[in-house]
Structures are given as C-alpha cells and as structure tokens.
GROMACS .gro file of C-alpha atoms in nm:
model
  408
    1MET     CA    1  -7.284   1.486  -9.011
    2LYS     CA    2  -7.084   1.686  -8.749
    3GLU     CA    3  -6.756   1.772  -8.703
    4PRO     CA    4  -6.596   1.550  -8.438
    5LEU     CA    5  -6.296   1.693  -8.203
    6ALA     CA    6  -5.909   1.579  -8.436
    7ILE     CA    7  -5.766   1.258  -8.297
    8SER     CA    8  -5.470   1.341  -8.555
    9PRO     CA    9  -5.378   1.631  -8.802
   10ALA     CA   10  -5.541   1.434  -9.079
   11ALA     CA   11  -5.852   1.373  -8.995
   12THR     CA   12  -5.930   1.718  -8.912
   13LEU     CA   13  -5.808   1.862  -9.193
   14PRO     CA   14  -5.985   1.846  -9.502
   15ARG     CA   15  -6.258   1.960  -9.237
   16ALA     CA   16  -6.112   2.273  -9.192
   17SER     CA   17  -6.363   2.498  -9.375
   18GLY     CA   18  -6.469   2.674  -9.148
   19SER     CA   19  -6.866   2.621  -9.273
   20ARG     CA   20  -7.041   2.452  -8.963
   21VAL     CA   21  -7.020   2.497  -8.567
   22ALA     CA   22  -6.754   2.336  -8.447
   23TYR     CA   23  -7.019   2.139  -8.188
   24PRO     CA   24  -6.769   1.896  -8.038
   25VAL     CA   25  -6.436   2.115  -7.979
   26LEU     CA   26  -6.676   2.401  -7.834
   27GLY     CA   27  -6.836   2.175  -7.576
   28ALA     CA   28  -6.453   2.065  -7.496
   29ILE     CA   29  -6.291   2.319  -7.382
   30SER     CA   30  -6.657   2.373  -7.165
   31VAL     CA   31  -6.621   2.067  -7.025
   32THR     CA   32  -6.328   2.170  -6.956
   33HIS     CA   33  -6.443   2.520  -6.827
   34MET     CA   34  -6.599   2.345  -6.596
   35LEU     CA   35  -6.396   2.126  -6.421
   36ASN     CA   36  -6.188   2.417  -6.418
   37ASP     CA   37  -6.452   2.705  -6.282
   38MET     CA   38  -6.532   2.406  -6.044
   39MET     CA   39  -6.182   2.379  -5.857
   40GLN     CA   40  -6.087   2.683  -5.869
   41SER     CA   41  -6.523   2.790  -5.681
   42VAL     CA   42  -6.381   2.513  -5.430
   43LEU     CA   43  -6.206   2.758  -5.241
   44LEU     CA   44  -6.419   2.992  -5.208
   45ALA     CA   45  -6.696   2.803  -5.105
   46ILE     CA   46  -6.448   2.638  -4.782
   47TYR     CA   47  -6.349   2.928  -4.733
   48PRO     CA   48  -6.566   2.917  -4.425
   49ILE     CA   49  -6.411   2.681  -4.282
   50LEU     CA   50  -6.083   2.817  -4.363
   51GLN     CA   51  -6.114   3.097  -4.111
   52GLY     CA   52  -6.244   2.857  -3.885
   53LYS     CA   53  -5.942   2.613  -3.839
   54PHE     CA   54  -5.721   2.912  -3.872
   55ASP     CA   55  -5.836   3.246  -3.749
   56LEU     CA   56  -5.811   3.403  -4.011
   57THR     CA   57  -6.002   3.721  -4.028
   58PHE     CA   58  -6.181   3.887  -4.351
   59VAL     CA   59  -5.880   4.091  -4.398
   60GLN     CA   60  -5.670   3.749  -4.518
   61VAL     CA   61  -6.014   3.591  -4.658
   62GLY     CA   62  -5.973   3.905  -4.921
   63LEU     CA   63  -5.578   3.833  -4.929
   64ILE     CA   64  -5.675   3.498  -5.043
   65THR     CA   65  -5.815   3.578  -5.338
   66LEU     CA   66  -5.640   3.867  -5.394
   67ALA     CA   67  -5.379   3.519  -5.424
   68PHE     CA   68  -5.608   3.360  -5.656
   69GLN     CA   69  -5.689   3.604  -5.876
   70PHE     CA   70  -5.410   3.802  -5.939
   71SER     CA   71  -5.220   3.506  -6.056
   72ALA     CA   72  -5.434   3.458  -6.344
   73SER     CA   73  -5.503   3.833  -6.424
   74LEU     CA   74  -5.052   3.962  -6.418
   75LEU     CA   75  -5.035   3.699  -6.667
   76GLN     CA   76  -5.349   3.677  -6.896
   77PRO     CA   77  -5.257   3.966  -7.071
   78PHE     CA   78  -4.876   3.842  -7.170
   79VAL     CA   79  -5.015   3.529  -7.214
   80GLY     CA   80  -5.198   3.634  -7.501
   81LEU     CA   81  -4.963   3.882  -7.711
   82ILE     CA   82  -4.748   3.595  -7.586
   83THR     CA   83  -4.951   3.358  -7.819
   84ASP     CA   84  -5.116   3.538  -8.030
   85LYS     CA   85  -4.760   3.607  -8.205
   86ARG     CA   86  -4.649   3.168  -8.138
   87PRO     CA   87  -4.922   3.025  -8.064
   88MET     CA   88  -4.916   2.711  -7.819
   89PRO     CA   89  -5.198   2.455  -7.872
   90TYR     CA   90  -5.022   2.209  -7.589
   91SER     CA   91  -4.974   2.532  -7.356
   92LEU     CA   92  -5.383   2.406  -7.279
   93PRO     CA   93  -5.243   2.046  -7.075
   94ILE     CA   94  -4.981   2.242  -6.858
   95GLY     CA   95  -5.167   2.447  -6.747
   96MET     CA   96  -5.408   2.299  -6.636
   97GLY     CA   97  -5.089   2.132  -6.427
   98PHE     CA   98  -5.094   2.410  -6.216
   99THR     CA   99  -5.413   2.357  -6.096
  100PHE     CA  100  -5.386   1.998  -5.990
  101CYS     CA  101  -5.121   2.121  -5.824
  102GLY     CA  102  -5.239   2.396  -5.631
  103LEU     CA  103  -5.561   2.186  -5.504
  104ILE     CA  104  -5.296   1.870  -5.387
  105LEU     CA  105  -5.119   2.198  -5.182
  106LEU     CA  106  -5.452   2.309  -5.080
  107SER     CA  107  -5.509   1.966  -4.903
  108ILE     CA  108  -5.189   1.992  -4.700
  109ALA     CA  109  -5.167   2.343  -4.615
  110GLY     CA  110  -5.119   2.343  -4.205
  111SER     CA  111  -5.065   2.783  -4.252
  112PHE     CA  112  -5.212   3.084  -4.385
  113PRO     CA  113  -4.861   3.171  -4.602
  114VAL     CA  114  -4.897   2.843  -4.786
  115ILE     CA  115  -5.285   2.834  -4.860
  116VAL     CA  116  -5.192   3.189  -5.012
  117LEU     CA  117  -4.960   2.935  -5.241
  118ALA     CA  118  -5.189   2.697  -5.274
  119ALA     CA  119  -5.448   2.939  -5.400
  120THR     CA  120  -5.160   3.116  -5.639
  121LEU     CA  121  -5.065   2.797  -5.809
  122VAL     CA  122  -5.449   2.756  -5.929
  123GLY     CA  123  -5.453   3.078  -6.048
  124MET     CA  124  -5.136   3.030  -6.304
  125GLY     CA  125  -5.401   2.776  -6.431
  126SER     CA  126  -5.657   3.026  -6.524
  127SER     CA  127  -5.378   3.269  -6.671
  128VAL     CA  128  -5.273   2.953  -6.900
  129PHE     CA  129  -5.675   2.830  -6.985
  130HIS     CA  130  -5.855   3.140  -7.049
  131PRO     CA  131  -5.634   3.351  -7.321
  132GLU     CA  132  -5.632   2.998  -7.468
  133SER     CA  133  -5.956   2.840  -7.484
  134SER     CA  134  -6.081   3.168  -7.544
  135ARG     CA  135  -5.934   3.110  -7.925
  136VAL     CA  136  -6.060   2.786  -8.016
  137ALA     CA  137  -6.375   2.922  -7.939
  138ARG     CA  138  -6.369   3.199  -8.157
  139MET     CA  139  -6.188   2.922  -8.423
  140ALA     CA  140  -6.445   2.685  -8.343
  141SER     CA  141  -6.739   2.931  -8.418
  142ALA     CA  142  -6.795   2.962  -8.812
  143GLY     CA  143  -6.871   3.326  -8.757
  144ARG     CA  144  -7.159   3.251  -8.444
  145HIS     CA  145  -6.905   3.455  -8.243
  146GLY     CA  146  -7.097   3.526  -8.010
  147LEU     CA  147  -7.273   3.167  -7.925
  148ALA     CA  148  -6.955   3.007  -7.904
  149GLN     CA  149  -6.854   3.201  -7.653
  150SER     CA  150  -7.157   3.145  -7.459
  151ILE     CA  151  -7.086   2.783  -7.424
  152PHE     CA  152  -6.716   2.874  -7.369
  153GLN     CA  153  -6.779   3.105  -7.090
  154VAL     CA  154  -7.100   2.852  -6.885
  155GLY     CA  155  -6.874   2.633  -6.863
  156GLY     CA  156  -6.739   2.799  -6.654
  157ASN     CA  157  -7.056   2.928  -6.459
  158ILE     CA  158  -7.160   2.596  -6.378
  159GLY     CA  159  -6.830   2.434  -6.264
  160ALA     CA  160  -6.866   2.820  -6.055
  161SER     CA  161  -7.148   2.649  -5.939
  162ILE     CA  162  -7.143   2.346  -5.889
  163GLY     CA  163  -6.832   2.426  -5.635
  164PRO     CA  164  -7.016   2.530  -5.391
  165LEU     CA  165  -7.245   2.229  -5.379
  166LEU     CA  166  -6.889   2.012  -5.391
  167ALA     CA  167  -6.738   2.195  -5.072
  168ALA     CA  168  -7.108   2.153  -4.929
  169LEU     CA  169  -7.177   1.746  -5.016
  170LEU     CA  170  -6.797   1.687  -4.987
  171ILE     CA  171  -6.595   1.885  -4.809
  172VAL     CA  172  -6.759   2.025  -4.515
  173PRO     CA  173  -6.843   1.653  -4.385
  174HIS     CA  174  -6.492   1.511  -4.427
  175GLY     CA  175  -6.298   1.773  -4.406
  176GLN     CA  176  -5.988   1.981  -4.544
  177ARG     CA  177  -5.759   1.727  -4.723
  178SER     CA  178  -6.098   1.617  -4.919
  179ILE     CA  179  -5.999   1.909  -5.125
  180ALA     CA  180  -5.705   1.596  -5.279
  181TRP     CA  181  -5.973   1.468  -5.417
  182VAL     CA  182  -6.107   1.788  -5.616
  183SER     CA  183  -5.773   1.749  -5.807
  184LEU     CA  184  -5.939   1.418  -6.035
  185ALA     CA  185  -6.042   1.701  -6.229
  186ALA     CA  186  -5.830   1.904  -6.316
  187LEU     CA  187  -5.663   1.513  -6.487
  188ALA     CA  188  -5.951   1.423  -6.641
  189ALA     CA  189  -5.949   1.825  -6.829
  190ILE     CA  190  -5.572   1.793  -6.864
  191VAL     CA  191  -5.626   1.463  -7.082
  192ILE     CA  192  -5.874   1.631  -7.302
  193LEU     CA  193  -5.692   1.980  -7.297
  194VAL     CA  194  -5.477   1.666  -7.487
  195MET     CA  195  -5.724   1.641  -7.823
  196VAL     CA  196  -5.813   1.985  -7.780
  197GLY     CA  197  -5.490   2.082  -7.916
  198ARG     CA  198  -5.465   1.893  -8.131
  199TRP     CA  199  -5.691   2.012  -8.292
  200TYR     CA  200  -5.652   2.370  -8.278
  201GLY     CA  201  -5.263   2.250  -8.337
  202ALA     CA  202  -5.453   2.107  -8.693
  203ASN     CA  203  -5.707   2.416  -8.760
  204LEU     CA  204  -5.425   2.693  -8.717
  205GLY     CA  205  -5.378   2.761  -9.070
  206GLY     CA  206  -5.702   2.639  -9.203
  207VAL     CA  207  -5.957   2.936  -9.245
  208ARG     CA  208  -6.116   2.891  -8.908
  209GLY     CA  209  -5.740   2.977  -8.856
  210ARG     CA  210  -5.466   3.286  -8.936
  211GLY     CA  211  -5.674   3.239  -9.301
  212GLY     CA  212  -6.046   3.239  -9.122
  213SER     CA  213  -6.145   3.323  -8.753
  214LEU     CA  214  -5.834   3.537  -8.622
  215ARG     CA  215  -5.714   3.724  -8.925
  216LYS     CA  216  -5.698   4.084  -8.902
  217THR     CA  217  -5.952   4.323  -9.095
  218ASP     CA  218  -6.033   4.718  -9.097
  219THR     CA  219  -6.280   4.847  -8.836
  220THR     CA  220  -6.298   5.177  -8.929
  221LEU     CA  221  -6.282   5.333  -8.663
  222SER     CA  222  -6.025   5.539  -8.562
  223ARG     CA  223  -5.668   5.434  -8.293
  224ARG     CA  224  -5.907   5.690  -8.086
  225GLU     CA  225  -6.247   5.562  -8.116
  226VAL     CA  226  -6.064   5.244  -8.105
  227GLY     CA  227  -5.901   5.301  -7.757
  228SER     CA  228  -6.173   5.500  -7.554
  229ALA     CA  229  -6.446   5.232  -7.605
  230ILE     CA  230  -6.201   4.927  -7.463
  231SER     CA  231  -6.134   5.185  -7.161
  232ILE     CA  232  -6.541   5.198  -7.130
  233LEU     CA  233  -6.529   4.823  -7.175
  234LEU     CA  234  -6.315   4.747  -6.891
  235LEU     CA  235  -6.562   4.984  -6.612
  236LEU     CA  236  -6.780   4.779  -6.755
  237ILE     CA  237  -6.559   4.492  -6.633
  238PHE     CA  238  -6.476   4.670  -6.311
  239SER     CA  239  -6.807   4.728  -6.236
  240LYS     CA  240  -6.962   4.419  -6.296
  241TYR     CA  241  -6.640   4.190  -6.107
  242PHE     CA  242  -6.604   4.400  -5.783
  243TYR     CA  243  -6.978   4.344  -5.720
  244LEU     CA  244  -6.957   3.966  -5.787
  245ALA     CA  245  -6.645   3.990  -5.592
  246GLY     CA  246  -6.846   4.111  -5.257
  247ILE     CA  247  -7.168   3.841  -5.372
  248THR     CA  248  -6.839   3.475  -5.450
  249SER     CA  249  -6.634   3.618  -5.120
  250TYR     CA  250  -6.869   3.707  -4.925
  251PHE     CA  251  -7.283   3.605  -4.985
  252THR     CA  252  -7.215   3.288  -4.762
  253PHE     CA  253  -7.117   3.494  -4.488
  254TYR     CA  254  -7.432   3.758  -4.559
  255LEU     CA  255  -7.670   3.503  -4.493
  256MET     CA  256  -7.509   3.327  -4.170
  257ASP     CA  257  -7.500   3.703  -3.993
  258ARG     CA  258  -7.759   3.799  -4.048
  259PHE     CA  259  -8.080   3.523  -4.117
  260GLY     CA  260  -7.839   3.231  -3.919
  261LEU     CA  261  -7.803   3.038  -4.147
  262PRO     CA  262  -7.552   2.744  -4.134
  263ILE     CA  263  -7.268   2.682  -4.382
  264GLN     CA  264  -7.454   2.396  -4.587
  265GLN     CA  265  -7.743   2.564  -4.680
  266ALA     CA  266  -7.562   2.894  -4.674
  267GLN     CA  267  -7.343   2.721  -4.943
  268VAL     CA  268  -7.633   2.611  -5.170
  269SER     CA  269  -7.789   2.985  -5.168
  270LEU     CA  270  -7.481   3.096  -5.339
  271PHE     CA  271  -7.560   2.790  -5.576
  272VAL     CA  272  -7.857   2.946  -5.716
  273PHE     CA  273  -7.672   3.307  -5.770
  274LEU     CA  274  -7.466   3.164  -5.919
  275ALA     CA  275  -7.670   2.940  -6.141
  276GLY     CA  276  -7.794   3.290  -6.206
  277VAL     CA  277  -7.487   3.411  -6.406
  278ALA     CA  278  -7.441   3.107  -6.541
  279THR     CA  279  -7.780   3.118  -6.705
  280GLY     CA  280  -7.705   3.462  -6.845
  281THR     CA  281  -7.400   3.378  -6.932
  282MET     CA  282  -7.553   3.173  -7.148
  283VAL     CA  283  -7.838   3.372  -7.361
  284GLY     CA  284  -7.590   3.698  -7.349
  285GLY     CA  285  -7.394   3.625  -7.675
  286PRO     CA  286  -7.659   3.438  -7.908
  287ILE     CA  287  -7.873   3.774  -7.840
  288GLY     CA  288  -7.546   3.959  -7.950
  289ASP     CA  289  -7.473   3.804  -8.208
  290ARG     CA  290  -7.848   3.861  -8.333
  291ILE     CA  291  -7.945   4.191  -8.227
  292GLY     CA  292  -7.569   4.361  -8.140
  293ARG     CA  293  -7.318   4.330  -7.909
  294LYS     CA  294  -7.344   4.705  -7.778
  295GLN     CA  295  -7.742   4.620  -7.720
  296VAL     CA  296  -7.613   4.377  -7.514
  297ILE     CA  297  -7.416   4.520  -7.298
  298TRP     CA  298  -7.581   4.835  -7.238
  299GLY     CA  299  -7.949   4.639  -7.110
  300SER     CA  300  -7.779   4.387  -6.877
  301ILE     CA  301  -7.548   4.575  -6.685
  302LEU     CA  302  -7.752   4.846  -6.628
  303GLY     CA  303  -8.044   4.610  -6.618
  304ALA     CA  304  -7.922   4.444  -6.360
  305ALA     CA  305  -7.972   4.745  -6.108
  306PRO     CA  306  -8.358   4.748  -5.958
  307PHE     CA  307  -8.230   4.369  -5.846
  308THR     CA  308  -7.930   4.513  -5.627
  309LEU     CA  309  -8.064   4.789  -5.424
  310LEU     CA  310  -8.356   4.595  -5.373
  311LEU     CA  311  -8.145   4.270  -5.206
  312PRO     CA  312  -8.004   4.449  -4.950
  313TYR     CA  313  -8.335   4.453  -4.813
  314ALA     CA  314  -8.547   4.155  -4.927
  315ASN     CA  315  -8.654   3.908  -4.691
  316LEU     CA  316  -8.469   3.494  -4.711
  317HIS     CA  317  -8.660   3.399  -4.950
  318TRP     CA  318  -8.594   3.764  -5.251
  319THR     CA  319  -8.286   3.801  -5.071
  320LEU     CA  320  -8.285   3.388  -5.282
  321VAL     CA  321  -8.475   3.604  -5.591
  322LEU     CA  322  -8.290   3.844  -5.639
  323ALA     CA  323  -7.992   3.771  -5.647
  324PHE     CA  324  -8.022   3.447  -5.851
  325CYS     CA  325  -8.236   3.727  -6.129
  326ALA     CA  326  -7.940   4.021  -6.040
  327GLY     CA  327  -7.673   3.763  -6.176
  328LEU     CA  328  -7.867   3.686  -6.443
  329MET     CA  329  -7.860   3.973  -6.582
  330ILE     CA  330  -7.507   4.131  -6.455
  331ALA     CA  331  -7.387   3.793  -6.607
  332SER     CA  332  -7.544   3.796  -6.968
  333ALA     CA  333  -7.297   4.136  -7.063
  334PHE     CA  334  -6.949   3.939  -7.037
  335PRO     CA  335  -6.913   3.711  -7.385
  336ALA     CA  336  -7.054   4.011  -7.592
  337ILE     CA  337  -6.886   4.214  -7.369
  338VAL     CA  338  -6.542   3.930  -7.458
  339VAL     CA  339  -6.608   3.937  -7.885
  340TYR     CA  340  -6.685   4.301  -7.908
  341ALA     CA  341  -6.361   4.360  -7.794
  342GLN     CA  342  -6.237   4.157  -7.996
  343GLU     CA  343  -6.433   4.313  -8.267
  344LEU     CA  344  -6.271   4.614  -8.215
  345MET     CA  345  -5.895   4.494  -8.229
  346PRO     CA  346  -5.951   4.161  -8.513
  347GLY     CA  347  -5.579   3.919  -8.476
  348LYS     CA  348  -5.594   4.025  -8.144
  349THR     CA  349  -5.756   3.742  -8.044
  350GLY     CA  350  -5.539   3.665  -7.759
  351THR     CA  351  -5.446   3.905  -7.638
  352VAL     CA  352  -5.799   4.026  -7.628
  353SER     CA  353  -5.856   3.755  -7.450
  354GLY     CA  354  -5.636   3.775  -7.229
  355LEU     CA  355  -5.662   4.116  -7.089
  356PHE     CA  356  -6.078   4.097  -7.044
  357PHE     CA  357  -6.043   3.765  -6.850
  358GLY     CA  358  -5.735   3.865  -6.625
  359PHE     CA  359  -5.848   4.250  -6.595
  360ALA     CA  360  -6.227   4.040  -6.483
  361PHE     CA  361  -5.972   3.781  -6.268
  362GLY     CA  362  -5.800   4.112  -6.075
  363MET     CA  363  -6.051   4.345  -6.035
  364GLY     CA  364  -6.222   4.026  -5.875
  365GLY     CA  365  -5.896   4.066  -5.624
  366ILE     CA  366  -5.866   4.363  -5.539
  367GLY     CA  367  -6.224   4.365  -5.436
  368ALA     CA  368  -6.328   4.122  -5.230
  369ALA     CA  369  -5.968   4.207  -5.094
  370LEU     CA  370  -6.102   4.591  -5.009
  371LEU     CA  371  -6.476   4.486  -4.944
  372GLY     CA  372  -6.354   4.254  -4.747
  373LYS     CA  373  -6.133   4.535  -4.483
  374LEU     CA  374  -6.451   4.762  -4.528
  375ALA     CA  375  -6.675   4.431  -4.384
  376ASP     CA  376  -6.473   4.372  -4.103
  377ALA     CA  377  -6.489   4.825  -4.019
  378THR     CA  378  -6.770   4.812  -4.063
  379SER     CA  379  -7.064   4.514  -4.116
  380ILE     CA  380  -7.165   4.290  -4.484
  381GLU     CA  381  -7.487   4.431  -4.524
  382PHE     CA  382  -7.293   4.780  -4.548
  383VAL     CA  383  -7.107   4.566  -4.799
  384TYR     CA  384  -7.422   4.509  -4.980
  385HIS     CA  385  -7.531   4.796  -4.914
  386VAL     CA  386  -7.223   4.904  -5.135
  387CYS     CA  387  -7.217   4.703  -5.371
  388SER     CA  388  -7.586   4.758  -5.503
  389TYR     CA  389  -7.524   5.047  -5.641
  390LEU     CA  390  -7.234   4.925  -5.967
  391PRO     CA  391  -7.471   4.853  -6.216
  392LEU     CA  392  -7.501   5.212  -6.266
  393LEU     CA  393  -7.177   5.297  -6.401
  394GLY     CA  394  -7.366   5.039  -6.726
  395LEU     CA  395  -7.440   5.409  -6.844
  396THR     CA  396  -7.145   5.442  -7.051
  397ALA     CA  397  -7.191   5.178  -7.247
  398PHE     CA  398  -7.430   5.438  -7.433
  399PHE     CA  399  -7.121   5.561  -7.554
  400LEU     CA  400  -6.970   5.279  -7.726
  401PRO     CA  401  -6.965   5.292  -8.087
  402ASP     CA  402  -7.191   5.022  -8.316
  403MET     CA  403  -6.984   4.734  -8.413
  404ARG     CA  404  -7.272   4.624  -8.702
  405ARG     CA  405  -7.207   4.978  -8.850
  406ALA     CA  406  -6.891   4.967  -8.792
  407ARG     CA  407  -6.831   4.691  -9.073
  408THR     CA  408  -7.002   4.832  -9.330
   0.00000   0.00000   0.00000
C-alpha cells in the first residue's frame, strides 16, 4: 500500500518508518517544482517581447536575469542554514506567495525598474522553495537519495521547458497582461505545499527526519578533504550554469539571428533544449544510486563537451539535435552533485541545498549578465563559441573522493 500524502499528523506518524519511498510526497513536490520553474521560465521566454516593448539592450536583458537569480542565490544558503536549525514546514507556501506577487507585478509593469523588481520577487520565492523542498525530497527517499532528488528536480526541468511554450501560446498572442493568468499556477502550488507542509511537520522528528535521512553521520573524510571536494563541485556548477545561462537566456536570439526564425518558432526550439535538460535530470539521480555519484558527475559534464563544441558550427536541424544532447548530458550531473554534497556534509541538508541551488542561480545570473555584455560587444554567435569550451572543466571531477569507499 502506497504511503498517502498526509492531511494530518495522525495520518502520517504511523507510516513514518522510512522503509518505503514516499512517492506521493515526491510527486507533490515535483509538481510544485514544475509549477515554480514554469513560472520562472515564462520570465526568460518573454525577453524578446520585453525587449521590443521597452527597447532593452542585451545588457538590460542580462540584468533582469541577474536580479532574478541573485534574489534567489543570495538568500538560499541563509534559508537553508536557518531551517537546518529550526525547520519551517509552512515556509514553502509562504515562499510561493512571493512568486505570485512577482508575476502579478510583471503583468502590469510599465518600466524597466518595475520589471527588475518583479523578477526579484520571483527569485525570492525560489530562495525559500528550493532548500526546504530538497529537504522534503531527502526525507521521502527511504535511502534512495539520487532517485528522490531526480524526481524533485525533473519537475523543475519540465516546468522550465513548458514555460517557453506557454509564452508562445498565451503571452505572445495576448500580450504582457496575460502573464497574470500564469499566476494561477502559484495559487495551485500554494494549496499543494500546505499539504506537503503537514506531512513534513508530522515526520520531522521520526525515522524520516532527524532520526534517519537528516541525521549526522561520519564520512571518515577530513575537513580539508570535504572543503576541497565542495570547491570542485562548485567549480562544476559554475561550468554547468554559465553554459545553461547562455542557452536559456539567449538561445532564442541566437536562432533568430543565425537562422532567421520568428519569435514563436525560436521559443518552441528552446523547448527542445529544455526537454533534454529534463531527461538528463531524471536519469542522473537513479544512475548515481547504482554506479556512484562521482562516476555520473564525471561522465555527464565532460560528456557534454563534444556536443557543445560542435553546436556553433551546425545547421538548424543539427543545432536542435546537439542542443538536446548537450542539455541531456550536462543536466544529468546536478542531482548527483547535490546528493554527493549532502553526503559530504551529513546533517546539513538545508545548508547544502541552499548553497548549491543558490550558487547555481547566482552563476546563472552572472553568466547571463556577462554573456549579454559580450553579445552586445561582439555577437550572439561569438558567445556560443566561447561557451562551448565550458564543459571541459568537468575534468576536475577526477579529483573527487569516492564516497562509497569513504562510508566503508
């Protein structure tokens, strides 16, 4: 019998043995992750509309992304640190409220500063959502941490891939004010997260919580070894998210500039890349459970290099094929990276999740701004030539310790 998503503590406590994966809970946070990232990706997908309406430069486009990414990245580690000491189950629906407010403001924004403020509010919603929901995924995993992290993260990737389609079908034909309809997804997510918060609170003190998945254990690694491994993982996040920033923020412009595609067709093409990212995220975690996180990290980031290096030279058909493959390979690393880092620092799930999700968003924001400035100074095509070499930093994964040996 499957474990239900609890409505009350009495309904969940008898089942908090942790012996089974709580798929309903994982499904719930994956769906809310999908809704959260769908709403965020709408912001990215409507850049051409905002650029045309407000006459924005590429630098300004990058600054919008920077505002969104930094409001998420700077707050996430602090949220994780605080909730490791004092978990806040109902912070999840509260955080989603920031996203709701940001979308409403974006739908009525009449100037560039207001757009930046709206993007900041959407980012603040993510800063609360990601650390706590990642902790819920680990609690619900019953030891299959990679699988749980993949289920959680793939919801976000699916949402990110739906966003451009939603923008093409709804916002492009009906204009900026139609963004308000997207905010209904935030209301739906709030309802789901209230139920998740009840399950979270009921199981926090049991085997699934501090008595099990969230407890502190000895990795046998020295503090210096842990610090070195974390540094390598952050370098890999840098390479991954700088590249992803170049694709997600400017791929539509690249396709429009090089192949003459209209806005709607370019946004649909962005969906192809994001679908590859979603596929890679789903497979990376379970494979890491089987063969080891280090092997997945090593293979996925470095394995993306052949596709990224070929992409700037390809025609339209092969550009889409290579973009899908690059997205699939490079995205499969992130679930393994997060779980690997959680194993390096057991008992600090929120801090680790906040640090890595926050750093990822921060690198995406910095990457978007710098690559936008580079595009203004040179060309979009030159940006893609530069980005194509970033996955080669995956070579540093060779120096990561094998956590399976560290635990024996």
